[in-house]
XYZ file of C-alpha atoms in Angstrom:
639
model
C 7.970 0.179 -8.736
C 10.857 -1.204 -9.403
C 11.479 -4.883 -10.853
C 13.238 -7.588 -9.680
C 13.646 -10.593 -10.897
C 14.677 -14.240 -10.314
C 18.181 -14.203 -12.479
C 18.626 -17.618 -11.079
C 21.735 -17.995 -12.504
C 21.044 -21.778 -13.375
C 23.618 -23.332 -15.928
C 23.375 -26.356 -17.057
C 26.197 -27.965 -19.249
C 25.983 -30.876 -21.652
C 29.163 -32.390 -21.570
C 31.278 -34.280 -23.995
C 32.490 -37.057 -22.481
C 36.163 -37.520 -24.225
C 37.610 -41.055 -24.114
C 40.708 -42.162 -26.143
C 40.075 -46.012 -27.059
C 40.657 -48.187 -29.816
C 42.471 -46.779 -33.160
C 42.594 -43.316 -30.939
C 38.662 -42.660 -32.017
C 36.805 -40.419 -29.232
C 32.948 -41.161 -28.285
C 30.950 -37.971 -26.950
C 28.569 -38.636 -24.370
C 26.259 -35.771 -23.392
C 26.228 -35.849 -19.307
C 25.465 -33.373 -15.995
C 28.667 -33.846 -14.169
C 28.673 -31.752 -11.280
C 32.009 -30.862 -10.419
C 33.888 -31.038 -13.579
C 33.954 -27.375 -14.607
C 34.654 -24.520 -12.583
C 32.807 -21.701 -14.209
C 34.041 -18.051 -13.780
C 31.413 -15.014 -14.229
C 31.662 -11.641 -15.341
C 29.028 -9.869 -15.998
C 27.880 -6.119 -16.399
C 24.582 -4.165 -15.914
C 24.851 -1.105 -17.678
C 21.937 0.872 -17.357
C 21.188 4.211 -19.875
C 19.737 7.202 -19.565
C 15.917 5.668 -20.801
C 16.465 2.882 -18.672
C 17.598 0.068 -20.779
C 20.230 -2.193 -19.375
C 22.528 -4.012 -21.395
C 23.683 -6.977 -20.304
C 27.258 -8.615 -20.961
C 28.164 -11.454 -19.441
C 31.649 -13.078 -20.277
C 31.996 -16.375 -18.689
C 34.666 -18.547 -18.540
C 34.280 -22.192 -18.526
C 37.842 -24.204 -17.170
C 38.073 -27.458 -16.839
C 38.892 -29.371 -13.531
C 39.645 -33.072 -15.646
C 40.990 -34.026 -18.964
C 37.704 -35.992 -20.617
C 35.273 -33.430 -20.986
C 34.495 -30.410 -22.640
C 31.136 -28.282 -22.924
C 29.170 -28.184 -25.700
C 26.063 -26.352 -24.554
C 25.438 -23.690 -21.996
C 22.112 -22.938 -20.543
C 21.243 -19.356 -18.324
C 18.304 -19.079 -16.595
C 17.437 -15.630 -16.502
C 14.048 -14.305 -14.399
C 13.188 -11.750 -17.325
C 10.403 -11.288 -20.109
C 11.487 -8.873 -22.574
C 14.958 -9.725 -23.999
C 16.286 -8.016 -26.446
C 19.341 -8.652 -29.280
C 20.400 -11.351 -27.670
C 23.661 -12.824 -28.867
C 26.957 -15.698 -27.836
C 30.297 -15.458 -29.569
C 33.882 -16.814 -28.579
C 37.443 -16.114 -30.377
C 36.406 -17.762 -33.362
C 33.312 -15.868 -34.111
C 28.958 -16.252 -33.349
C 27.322 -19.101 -31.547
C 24.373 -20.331 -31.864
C 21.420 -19.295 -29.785
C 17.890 -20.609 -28.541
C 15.632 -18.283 -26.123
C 12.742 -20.805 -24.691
C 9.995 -18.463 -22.950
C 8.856 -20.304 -19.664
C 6.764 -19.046 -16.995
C 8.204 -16.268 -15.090
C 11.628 -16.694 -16.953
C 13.287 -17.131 -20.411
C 16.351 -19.362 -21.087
C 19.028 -19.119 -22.880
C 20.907 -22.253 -25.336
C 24.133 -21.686 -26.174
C 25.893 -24.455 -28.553
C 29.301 -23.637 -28.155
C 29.574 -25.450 -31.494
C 33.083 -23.606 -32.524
C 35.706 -25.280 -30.915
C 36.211 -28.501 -28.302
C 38.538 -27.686 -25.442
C 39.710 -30.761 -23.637
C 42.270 -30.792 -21.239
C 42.915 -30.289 -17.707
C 43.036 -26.731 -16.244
C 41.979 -25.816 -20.255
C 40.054 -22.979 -20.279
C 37.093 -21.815 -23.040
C 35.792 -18.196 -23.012
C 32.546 -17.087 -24.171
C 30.507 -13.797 -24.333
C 26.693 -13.559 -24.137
C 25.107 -9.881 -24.415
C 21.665 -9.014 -24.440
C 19.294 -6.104 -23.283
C 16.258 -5.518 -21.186
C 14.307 -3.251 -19.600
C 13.336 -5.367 -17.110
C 15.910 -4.542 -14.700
C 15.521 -0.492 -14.539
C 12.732 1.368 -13.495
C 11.249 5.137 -13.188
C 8.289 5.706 -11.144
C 7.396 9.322 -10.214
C 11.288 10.867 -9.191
C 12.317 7.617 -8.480
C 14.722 5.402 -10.468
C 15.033 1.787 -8.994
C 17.359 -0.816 -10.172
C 16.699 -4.257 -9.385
C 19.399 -7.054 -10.220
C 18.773 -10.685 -9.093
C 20.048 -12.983 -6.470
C 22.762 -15.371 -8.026
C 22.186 -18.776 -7.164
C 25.062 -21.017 -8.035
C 24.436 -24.660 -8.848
C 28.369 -25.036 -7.897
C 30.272 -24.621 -4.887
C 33.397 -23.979 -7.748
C 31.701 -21.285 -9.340
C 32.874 -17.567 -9.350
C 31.086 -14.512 -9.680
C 32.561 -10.854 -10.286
C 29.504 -8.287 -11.202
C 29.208 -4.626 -11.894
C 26.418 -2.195 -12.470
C 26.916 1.110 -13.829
C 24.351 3.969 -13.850
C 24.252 7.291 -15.347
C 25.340 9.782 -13.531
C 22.439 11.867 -14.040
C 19.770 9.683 -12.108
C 22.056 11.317 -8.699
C 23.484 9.294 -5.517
C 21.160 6.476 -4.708
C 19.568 6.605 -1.707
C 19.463 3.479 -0.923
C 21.787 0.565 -2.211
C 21.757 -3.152 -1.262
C 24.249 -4.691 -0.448
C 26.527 -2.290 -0.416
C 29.293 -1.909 -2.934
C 32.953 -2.986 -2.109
C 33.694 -0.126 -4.484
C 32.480 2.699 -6.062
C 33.763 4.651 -8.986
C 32.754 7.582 -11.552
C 33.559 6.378 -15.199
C 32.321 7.416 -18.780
C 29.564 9.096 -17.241
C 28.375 6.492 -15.184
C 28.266 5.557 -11.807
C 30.610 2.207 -11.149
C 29.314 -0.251 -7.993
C 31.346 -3.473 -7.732
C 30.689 -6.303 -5.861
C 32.498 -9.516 -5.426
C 30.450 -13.464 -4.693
C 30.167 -12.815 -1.607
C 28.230 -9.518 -1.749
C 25.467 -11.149 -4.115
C 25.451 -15.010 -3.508
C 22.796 -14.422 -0.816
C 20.865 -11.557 -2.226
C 20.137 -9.335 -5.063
C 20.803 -5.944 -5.467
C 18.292 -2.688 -5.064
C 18.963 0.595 -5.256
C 17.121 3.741 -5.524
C 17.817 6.859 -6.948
C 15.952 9.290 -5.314
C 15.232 10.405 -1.920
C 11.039 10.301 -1.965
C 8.063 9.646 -4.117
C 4.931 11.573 -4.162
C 1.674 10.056 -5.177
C -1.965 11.383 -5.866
C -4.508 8.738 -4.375
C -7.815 8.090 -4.378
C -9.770 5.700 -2.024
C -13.005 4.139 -1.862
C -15.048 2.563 0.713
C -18.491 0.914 0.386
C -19.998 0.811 3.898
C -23.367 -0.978 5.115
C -25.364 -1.042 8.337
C -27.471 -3.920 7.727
C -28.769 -3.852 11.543
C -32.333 -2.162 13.086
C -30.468 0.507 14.602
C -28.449 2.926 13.960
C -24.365 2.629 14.369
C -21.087 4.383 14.251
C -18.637 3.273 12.049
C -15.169 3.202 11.627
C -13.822 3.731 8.132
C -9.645 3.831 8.480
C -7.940 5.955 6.007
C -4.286 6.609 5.086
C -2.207 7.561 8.368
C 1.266 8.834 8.710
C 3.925 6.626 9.602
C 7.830 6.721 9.927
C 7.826 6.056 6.071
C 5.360 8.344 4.431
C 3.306 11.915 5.246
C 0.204 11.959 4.244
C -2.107 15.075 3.075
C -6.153 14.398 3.409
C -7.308 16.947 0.542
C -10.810 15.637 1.221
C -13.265 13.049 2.864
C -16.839 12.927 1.480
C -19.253 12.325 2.408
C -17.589 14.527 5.366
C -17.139 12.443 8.633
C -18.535 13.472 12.211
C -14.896 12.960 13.430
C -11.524 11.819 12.583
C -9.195 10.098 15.589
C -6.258 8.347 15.930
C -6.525 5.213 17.010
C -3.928 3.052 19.083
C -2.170 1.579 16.133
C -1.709 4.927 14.646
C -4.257 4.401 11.601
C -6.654 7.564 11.193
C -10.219 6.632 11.650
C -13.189 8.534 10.015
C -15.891 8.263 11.948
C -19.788 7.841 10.463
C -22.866 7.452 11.525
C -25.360 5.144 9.492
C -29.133 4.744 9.986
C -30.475 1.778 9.551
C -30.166 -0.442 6.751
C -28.221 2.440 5.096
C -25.343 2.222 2.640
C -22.778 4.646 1.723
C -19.736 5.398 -0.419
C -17.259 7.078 1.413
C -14.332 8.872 -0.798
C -11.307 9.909 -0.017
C -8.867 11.625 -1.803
C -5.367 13.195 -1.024
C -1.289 12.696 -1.742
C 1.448 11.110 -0.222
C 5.413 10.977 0.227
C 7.076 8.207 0.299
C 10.730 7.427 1.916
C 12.829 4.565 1.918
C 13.869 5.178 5.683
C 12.058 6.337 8.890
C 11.479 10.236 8.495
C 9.810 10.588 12.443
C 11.592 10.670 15.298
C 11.944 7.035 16.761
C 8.729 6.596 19.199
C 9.425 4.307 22.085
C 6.720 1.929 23.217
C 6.098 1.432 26.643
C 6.030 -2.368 28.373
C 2.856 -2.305 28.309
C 2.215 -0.855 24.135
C 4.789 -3.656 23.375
C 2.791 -6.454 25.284
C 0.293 -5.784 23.258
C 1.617 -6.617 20.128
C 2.925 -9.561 21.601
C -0.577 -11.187 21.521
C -2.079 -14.667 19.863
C -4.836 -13.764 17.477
C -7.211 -15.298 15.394
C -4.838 -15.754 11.962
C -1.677 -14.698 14.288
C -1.274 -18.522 16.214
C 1.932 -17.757 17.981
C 1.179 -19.514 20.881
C 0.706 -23.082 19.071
C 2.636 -25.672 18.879
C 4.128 -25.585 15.441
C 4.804 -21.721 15.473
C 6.789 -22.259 18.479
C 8.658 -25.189 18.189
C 9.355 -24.031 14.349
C 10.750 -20.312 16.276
C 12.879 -22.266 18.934
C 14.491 -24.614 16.045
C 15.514 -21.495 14.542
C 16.415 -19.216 17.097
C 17.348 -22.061 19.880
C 21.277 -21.429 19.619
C 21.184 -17.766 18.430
C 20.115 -16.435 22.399
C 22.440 -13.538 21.983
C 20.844 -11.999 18.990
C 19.656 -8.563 19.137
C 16.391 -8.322 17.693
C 17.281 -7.305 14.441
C 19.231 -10.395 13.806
C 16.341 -12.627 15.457
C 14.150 -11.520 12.756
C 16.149 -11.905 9.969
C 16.367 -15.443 10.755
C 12.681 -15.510 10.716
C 12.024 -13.291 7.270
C 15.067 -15.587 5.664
C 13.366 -18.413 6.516
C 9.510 -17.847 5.736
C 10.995 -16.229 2.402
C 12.644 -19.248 1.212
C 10.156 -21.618 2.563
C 6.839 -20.050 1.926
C 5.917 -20.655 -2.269
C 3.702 -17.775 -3.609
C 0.717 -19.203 -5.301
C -0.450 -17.923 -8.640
C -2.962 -20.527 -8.539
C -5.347 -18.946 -6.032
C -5.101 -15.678 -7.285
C -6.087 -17.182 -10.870
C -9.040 -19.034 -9.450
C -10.312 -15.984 -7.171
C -9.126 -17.396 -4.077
C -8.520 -15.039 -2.050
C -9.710 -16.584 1.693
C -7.018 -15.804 4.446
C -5.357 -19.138 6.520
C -3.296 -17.710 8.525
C -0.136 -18.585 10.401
C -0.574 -21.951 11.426
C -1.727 -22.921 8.183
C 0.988 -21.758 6.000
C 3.512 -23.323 8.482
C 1.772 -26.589 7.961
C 1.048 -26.101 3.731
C 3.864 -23.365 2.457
C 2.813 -23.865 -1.444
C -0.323 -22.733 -1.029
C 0.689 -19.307 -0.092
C -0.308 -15.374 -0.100
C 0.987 -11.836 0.824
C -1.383 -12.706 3.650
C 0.046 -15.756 4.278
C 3.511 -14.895 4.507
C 2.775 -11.721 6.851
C 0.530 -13.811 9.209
C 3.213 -16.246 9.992
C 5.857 -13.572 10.419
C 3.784 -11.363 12.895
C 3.498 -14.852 15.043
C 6.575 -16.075 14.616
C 7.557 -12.462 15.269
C 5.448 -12.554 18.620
C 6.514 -15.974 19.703
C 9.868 -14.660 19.549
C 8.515 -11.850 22.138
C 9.041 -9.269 19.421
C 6.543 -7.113 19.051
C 4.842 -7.210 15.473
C 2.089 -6.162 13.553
C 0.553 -6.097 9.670
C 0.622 -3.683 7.340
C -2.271 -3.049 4.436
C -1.594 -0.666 1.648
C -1.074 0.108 -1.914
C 2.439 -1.376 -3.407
C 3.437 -0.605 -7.072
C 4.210 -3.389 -9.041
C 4.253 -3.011 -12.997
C 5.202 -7.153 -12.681
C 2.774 -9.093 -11.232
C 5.060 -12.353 -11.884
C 7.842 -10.688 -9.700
C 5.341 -8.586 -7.580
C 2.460 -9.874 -7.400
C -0.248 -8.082 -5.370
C -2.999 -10.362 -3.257
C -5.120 -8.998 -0.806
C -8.827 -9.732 -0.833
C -8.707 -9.502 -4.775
C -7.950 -6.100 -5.014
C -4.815 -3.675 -6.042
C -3.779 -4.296 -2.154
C -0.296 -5.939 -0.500
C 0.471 -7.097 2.663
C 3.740 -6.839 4.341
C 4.527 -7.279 8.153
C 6.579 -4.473 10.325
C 8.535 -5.741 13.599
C 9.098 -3.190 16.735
C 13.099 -2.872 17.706
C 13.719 -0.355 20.617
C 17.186 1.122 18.441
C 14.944 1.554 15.350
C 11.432 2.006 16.084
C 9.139 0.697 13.612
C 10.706 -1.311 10.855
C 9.059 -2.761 7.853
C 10.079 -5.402 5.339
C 8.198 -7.758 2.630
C 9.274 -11.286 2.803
C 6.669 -11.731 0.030
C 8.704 -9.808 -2.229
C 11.704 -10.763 -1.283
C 10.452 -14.809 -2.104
C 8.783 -14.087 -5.643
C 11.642 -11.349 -6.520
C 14.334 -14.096 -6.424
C 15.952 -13.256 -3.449
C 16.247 -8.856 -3.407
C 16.957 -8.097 0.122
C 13.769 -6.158 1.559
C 14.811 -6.464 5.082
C 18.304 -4.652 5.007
C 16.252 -1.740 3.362
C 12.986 -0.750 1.875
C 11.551 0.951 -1.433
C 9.760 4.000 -2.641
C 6.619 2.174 -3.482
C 4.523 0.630 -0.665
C 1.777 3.247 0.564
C 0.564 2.177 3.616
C -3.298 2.570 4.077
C -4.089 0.204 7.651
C -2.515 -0.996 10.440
C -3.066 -4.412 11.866
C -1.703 -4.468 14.708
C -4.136 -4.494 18.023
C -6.594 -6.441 16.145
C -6.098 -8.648 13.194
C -8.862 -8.092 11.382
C -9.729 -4.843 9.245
C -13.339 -3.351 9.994
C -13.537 -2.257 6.511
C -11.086 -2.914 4.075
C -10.877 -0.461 1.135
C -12.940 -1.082 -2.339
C -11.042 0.496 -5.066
C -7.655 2.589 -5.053
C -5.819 4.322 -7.712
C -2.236 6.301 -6.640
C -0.810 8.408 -9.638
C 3.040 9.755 -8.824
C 3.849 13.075 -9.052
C 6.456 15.745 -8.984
C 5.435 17.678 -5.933
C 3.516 17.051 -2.426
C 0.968 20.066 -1.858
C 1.843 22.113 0.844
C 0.709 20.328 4.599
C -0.830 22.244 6.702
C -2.544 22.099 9.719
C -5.012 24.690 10.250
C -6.486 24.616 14.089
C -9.833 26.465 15.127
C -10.588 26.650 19.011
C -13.808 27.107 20.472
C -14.717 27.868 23.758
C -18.244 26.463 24.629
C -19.627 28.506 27.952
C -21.650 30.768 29.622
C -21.563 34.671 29.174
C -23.000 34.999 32.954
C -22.688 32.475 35.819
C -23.520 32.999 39.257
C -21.458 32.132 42.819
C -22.492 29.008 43.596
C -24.289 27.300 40.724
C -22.225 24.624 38.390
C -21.467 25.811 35.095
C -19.242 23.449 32.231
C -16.943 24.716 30.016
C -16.570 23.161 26.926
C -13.035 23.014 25.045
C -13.190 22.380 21.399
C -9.659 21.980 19.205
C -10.739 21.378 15.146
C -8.027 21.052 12.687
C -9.266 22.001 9.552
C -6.246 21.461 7.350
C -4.703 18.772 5.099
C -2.411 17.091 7.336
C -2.687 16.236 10.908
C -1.788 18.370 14.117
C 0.753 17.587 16.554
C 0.457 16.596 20.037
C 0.854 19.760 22.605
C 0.320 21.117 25.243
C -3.018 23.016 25.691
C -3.913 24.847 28.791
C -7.154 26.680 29.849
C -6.664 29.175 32.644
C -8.530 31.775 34.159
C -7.676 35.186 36.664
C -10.064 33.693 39.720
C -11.848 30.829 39.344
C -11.494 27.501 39.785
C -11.366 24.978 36.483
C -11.969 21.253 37.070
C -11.222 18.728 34.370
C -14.255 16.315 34.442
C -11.416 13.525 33.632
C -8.240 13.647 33.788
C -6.736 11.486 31.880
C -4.193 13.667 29.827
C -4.062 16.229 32.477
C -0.503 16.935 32.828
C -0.690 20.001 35.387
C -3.591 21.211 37.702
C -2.094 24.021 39.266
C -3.337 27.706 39.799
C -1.848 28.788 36.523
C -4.370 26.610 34.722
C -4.927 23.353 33.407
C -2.416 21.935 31.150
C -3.444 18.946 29.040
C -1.505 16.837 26.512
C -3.430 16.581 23.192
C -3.200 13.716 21.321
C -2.312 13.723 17.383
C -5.193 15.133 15.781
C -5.731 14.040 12.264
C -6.719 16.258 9.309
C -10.461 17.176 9.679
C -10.738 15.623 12.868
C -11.148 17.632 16.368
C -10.580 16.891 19.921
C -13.480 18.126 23.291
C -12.974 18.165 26.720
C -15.217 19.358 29.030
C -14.330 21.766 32.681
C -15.928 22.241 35.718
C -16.025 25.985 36.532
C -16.390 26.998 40.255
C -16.380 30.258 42.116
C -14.754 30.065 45.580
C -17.393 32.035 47.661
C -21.163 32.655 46.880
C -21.451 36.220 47.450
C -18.701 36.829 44.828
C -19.311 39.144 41.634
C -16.568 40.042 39.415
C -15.614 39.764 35.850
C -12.760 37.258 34.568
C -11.181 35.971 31.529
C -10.973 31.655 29.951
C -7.661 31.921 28.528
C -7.386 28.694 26.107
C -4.000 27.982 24.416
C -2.193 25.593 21.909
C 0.914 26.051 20.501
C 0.948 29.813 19.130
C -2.857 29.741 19.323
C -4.734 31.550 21.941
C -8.488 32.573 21.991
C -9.864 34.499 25.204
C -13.602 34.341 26.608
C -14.833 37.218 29.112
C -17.402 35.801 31.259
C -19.255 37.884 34.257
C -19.627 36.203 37.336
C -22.216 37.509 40.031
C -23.502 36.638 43.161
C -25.864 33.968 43.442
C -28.471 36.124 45.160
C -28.499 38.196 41.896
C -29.899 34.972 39.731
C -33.556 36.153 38.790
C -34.773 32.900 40.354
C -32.958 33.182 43.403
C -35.920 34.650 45.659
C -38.453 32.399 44.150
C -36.236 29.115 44.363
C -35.399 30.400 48.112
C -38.699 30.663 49.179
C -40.064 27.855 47.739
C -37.189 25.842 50.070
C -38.260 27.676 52.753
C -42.060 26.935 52.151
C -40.131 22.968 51.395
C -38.642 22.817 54.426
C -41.345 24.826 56.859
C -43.685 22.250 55.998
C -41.496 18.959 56.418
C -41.054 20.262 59.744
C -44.641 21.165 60.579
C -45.467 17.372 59.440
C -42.858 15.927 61.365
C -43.903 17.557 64.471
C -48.069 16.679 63.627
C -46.445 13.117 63.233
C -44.545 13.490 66.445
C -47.473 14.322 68.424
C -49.579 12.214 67.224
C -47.655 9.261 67.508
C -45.401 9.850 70.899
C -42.344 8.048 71.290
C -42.808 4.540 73.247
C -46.338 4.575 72.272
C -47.685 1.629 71.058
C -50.985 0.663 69.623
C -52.644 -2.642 68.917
């Protein structure tokens, strides 16, 4: 995954203060005096073919009074592994200092060669150094990551340029955009100006996918006196990624799809029995939506709309925090409403290393990071957006998955103590499904992942309808490839009935769809028909036609290794009837046909037998009745 990192571009000068007094001697006074310099950058990311950028940064300090001058520089740079790192003006090498800090190194200058004093004076200075902390490859993907500039002055001026080799290809996705883009040397040119980069970082990716081999572990207990089903969720597809189930063992009684869209593996355990369930399979990655936009209904968005245990969004300080931010921006379209939101739980929320140092891993949801923002988690920051999200009456839900990070510093990954991330996705009727990582986008320094995404988060559950995961994976590894297997859906029908049935006496059909490939069957239309007689769906929930061609259902998505059932009434019109017909079932370009013999219900071997045994039935209720009746004559009465 690509880095990013906090370039907080954080001078700090130590100023000479210059003061002509008696016998024209000068005193130097080393101050912070905001306001005195206006400092011009720029700098240059130039990124090679193995990924190593160097960095140049020519900066240009002019002063805005005549009694001071610099005489140290200090750049704050949200980077580990710096590399020939070196300061020199007109005159010739400067002094330099790197002091490692958490998460970040600094840089001392002395600017030691020459004092500049005068108004509208200007000193220039170069500082260089590499890294390969701002270039990544991961699988097919390169992703460069340069930080957010955050100016200490409102004076200060910022021109930046990153330049790429032409052979990485057009990214595929670049944040912000450039104001201009050029081919030189080789290398692909993208300018941008302060205002392009004072409020975010850039990202951009070189590549259109990523494809990853994963494996997945789950350890699942029934600890109960009886036995249970369980419900083990497994990677889905999603508008960012198709997924390919190579296998499931041990192998599942069923797979479904469940109302969030997560794949479910379904198990039975006996009691007191535990099991390792394994999954293994691959998965492409995109950096946009790859599905066709899927609108919700009123009633799908309503409910993910909903206060939940760890999603507060109808309390008090999740609302009133929501209407203080959105109270004079009515006219927003969603999109814009929940920037607001991931901008502000982004800069307010404080990841906390802490915790994850000291194993604390415990979930406090919404309400509680609202109320204590240093003590935060991916967890933390998703809850609150999901309820801010919701008290906004947007619908929102949380995402669980795998997210590449080879910087924990910068990406740090926090769920339950394992390789896991959480990020939150918000529901927009122009978009469909949209995610973003405000927990990334807070420890990264500011890179914008709510404009666009990246190539590295691997969705694996869906929290949307309830909050809480049933079983959270154990273990994961994802390796990235070069190619996705080939997906295909492989569907076996089976139709479950009677060779003979007779006029007259009930008979079920049974209609069995299995998809036996690697990646999961579309919804369609299936229809069971037959030349004369009559097929009734026991329910009828998907039934989409019932007319005398058949009956025409709408499947739902059936995962890979999963199978759908539904179950028919078959009925012959008249009793005497004996004929031969043919079940017809059909989906898509599959078809499998059933003859079936129907005869008269007088032919049934225990027709006579069953007949006069009702007659014998009936003969003798009425003989008693009429003993009874004579006996006991109506309006007699005895005492």
């Amino acid at each position: 995954m690509y880095r990013e990192f906090s370039h907080f571009v954080r001078k700090v000068f130590t100023l000479g203060f210059f003061l002509f007094i008696l016998h024209n001697s000068n005193l130097i006074f080393p101050v912070h005096a905001e306001g005195e310099f206006q400092t011009t950058y720029n700098i240059t990311y130039d990124v090679n073919e193995l990924g190593e950028t160097l960095v140049n940064e020519n900066i240009i300090l002019k002063n805005l009074t005549d009694k001071f001058y610099p005489s140290n520089f200090s750049l704050t740079i949200g980077a580990f592994k710096l590399d020939g790192v070196l300061a020199s003006d007109s005159i010739g090498q400067l002094p330099v200092k790197l002091e490692n800090q958490p998460k970040k190194t600094v840089i001392n200058v002395d600017l030691i060669n020459q004092q500049i004093v005068g108004k509208e004076k200007e000193y220039t200075f170069n500082l260089k150094f590499k890294s390969t902390d701002f270039s990544t490859k991961i699988g097919n993907v390169w992703q460069i990551s340069i930080p957010k500039v955050n100016s200490t002055s409102k004076d200060d001026i910022y021109n930046l340029s990153v330049l790429v080799p032409v052979s990485f290809g057009d990214p595929a996705t670049i944040i912000p955009e450039p104001e201009e883009t050029s081919e030189i040397g080789g290398k692909l040119k993208f300018d941008y100006s302060q205002e392009k980069i004072i409020n975010s970082g850039i990202l951009a990716n070189f590549g259109t996918n990523q494809v990853g081999d994963f494996k997945i572990i789950f350890n699942v207990y029934n600890p109960g006196f009886l036995s249970k089903e369980v419900l083990v969720p497994i990677p889905p597809n999603t508008s960012y990624q198709q997924v390919i189930i190579k296998s499931i063992e041990p192998k599942p009684e069923n797979v479904i799809k469940d109302f969030d869209g997560n794949y479910q593996a379904l198990f039975r355990l006996e009691r007191n029995q535990f099991t390792t369930v394994t999954v293994t399979g691959s998965v492409n990655l995109y950096a946009s939506p790859i599905l066709e936009r899927k609108l919700l209904t009123a009633k799908e968005q309503e409910g993910y709309k909903t206060s939940q245990k760890f999603w507060e969004k109808d309390s008090i300080g999740v609302k009133v925090k929501v209407k203080e931010l959105l109270s004079s921006e009515s006219a927003l379209s969603t999109n814009e409403k929940v920037r607001v939101i991931n901008k502000y739980i982004s800069e307010t929320l404080a990841f906390d290393s802490e915790r994850i140092k000291s194993n604390d891993f415990a979930r406090l949801g919404a309400l509680a990071a609202l109320n204590n923002p240093q003590k935060s988690l991916s967890s933390e920051y998703t809850d609150l957006f999901v309820a801010m999200a919701r008290a906004a009456d947007i619908p929102a839900r949380a995402l669980v998955g795998y997210a590449y990070s080879n910087n924990l510093d910068i990406r740090p990954l926090s769920f339950q103590g394992t390789k896991l991330h959480n990020w939150p996705e918000y529901y927009d009727s122009e978009r469909g499904w949209v995610m973003v990582d405000p927990t990334w986008q807070s420890t990264s320094g500011g890179v914008d992942y709510f404009t666009f995404f990246d190539l590295n988060h691997f969705v694996t559950a869906i929290r949307g309808s309830y909050s809480i995961l049933s079983y959270p994976l154990d273990s994961i590894e994802l390796k990235f490839v070069d190619e996705l297997p080939n997906p295909e859906s492989k569907i076996k029908l089976n139709l479950d009935s009677a060779d003979l049935v007779y006029s007259g006496i009930p008979s079920k059909v049974k209609v069995k769809v299995e998809n036996l490939g690697n990646y999961e069957y579309e919804s369609k239309n299936l229809t069971l028909s037959a030349g004369r007689v009559n097929l009734i769906l026991s329910r009828e929930n998907n039934l989409i036609d019932g007319g005398t061609e058949g009956k025409v259902i709408k499947t739902p998505v059936i995962p890979p290794l999963g199978y759908i059932e539904y179950e028919f009434d078959l009925r012959t019109p008249y009793v005497w009837q004996s004929f031969d017909d043919v079940l017809s079932l059909q989906i898509g370009d599959e078809v499998l046909n059933k003859k079936i013999e129907i005869k008269p219900i007088i032919a049934y071997r225990f027709f006579y037998p069953v007949l006069i045994s009702l007659t014998l039935v009936i003969f003798s209720a009425y003989i008693l009745s009429l003993i009874l009746h004579l006996k006991f004559p109506k309006g007699h009465s005895s005492r």
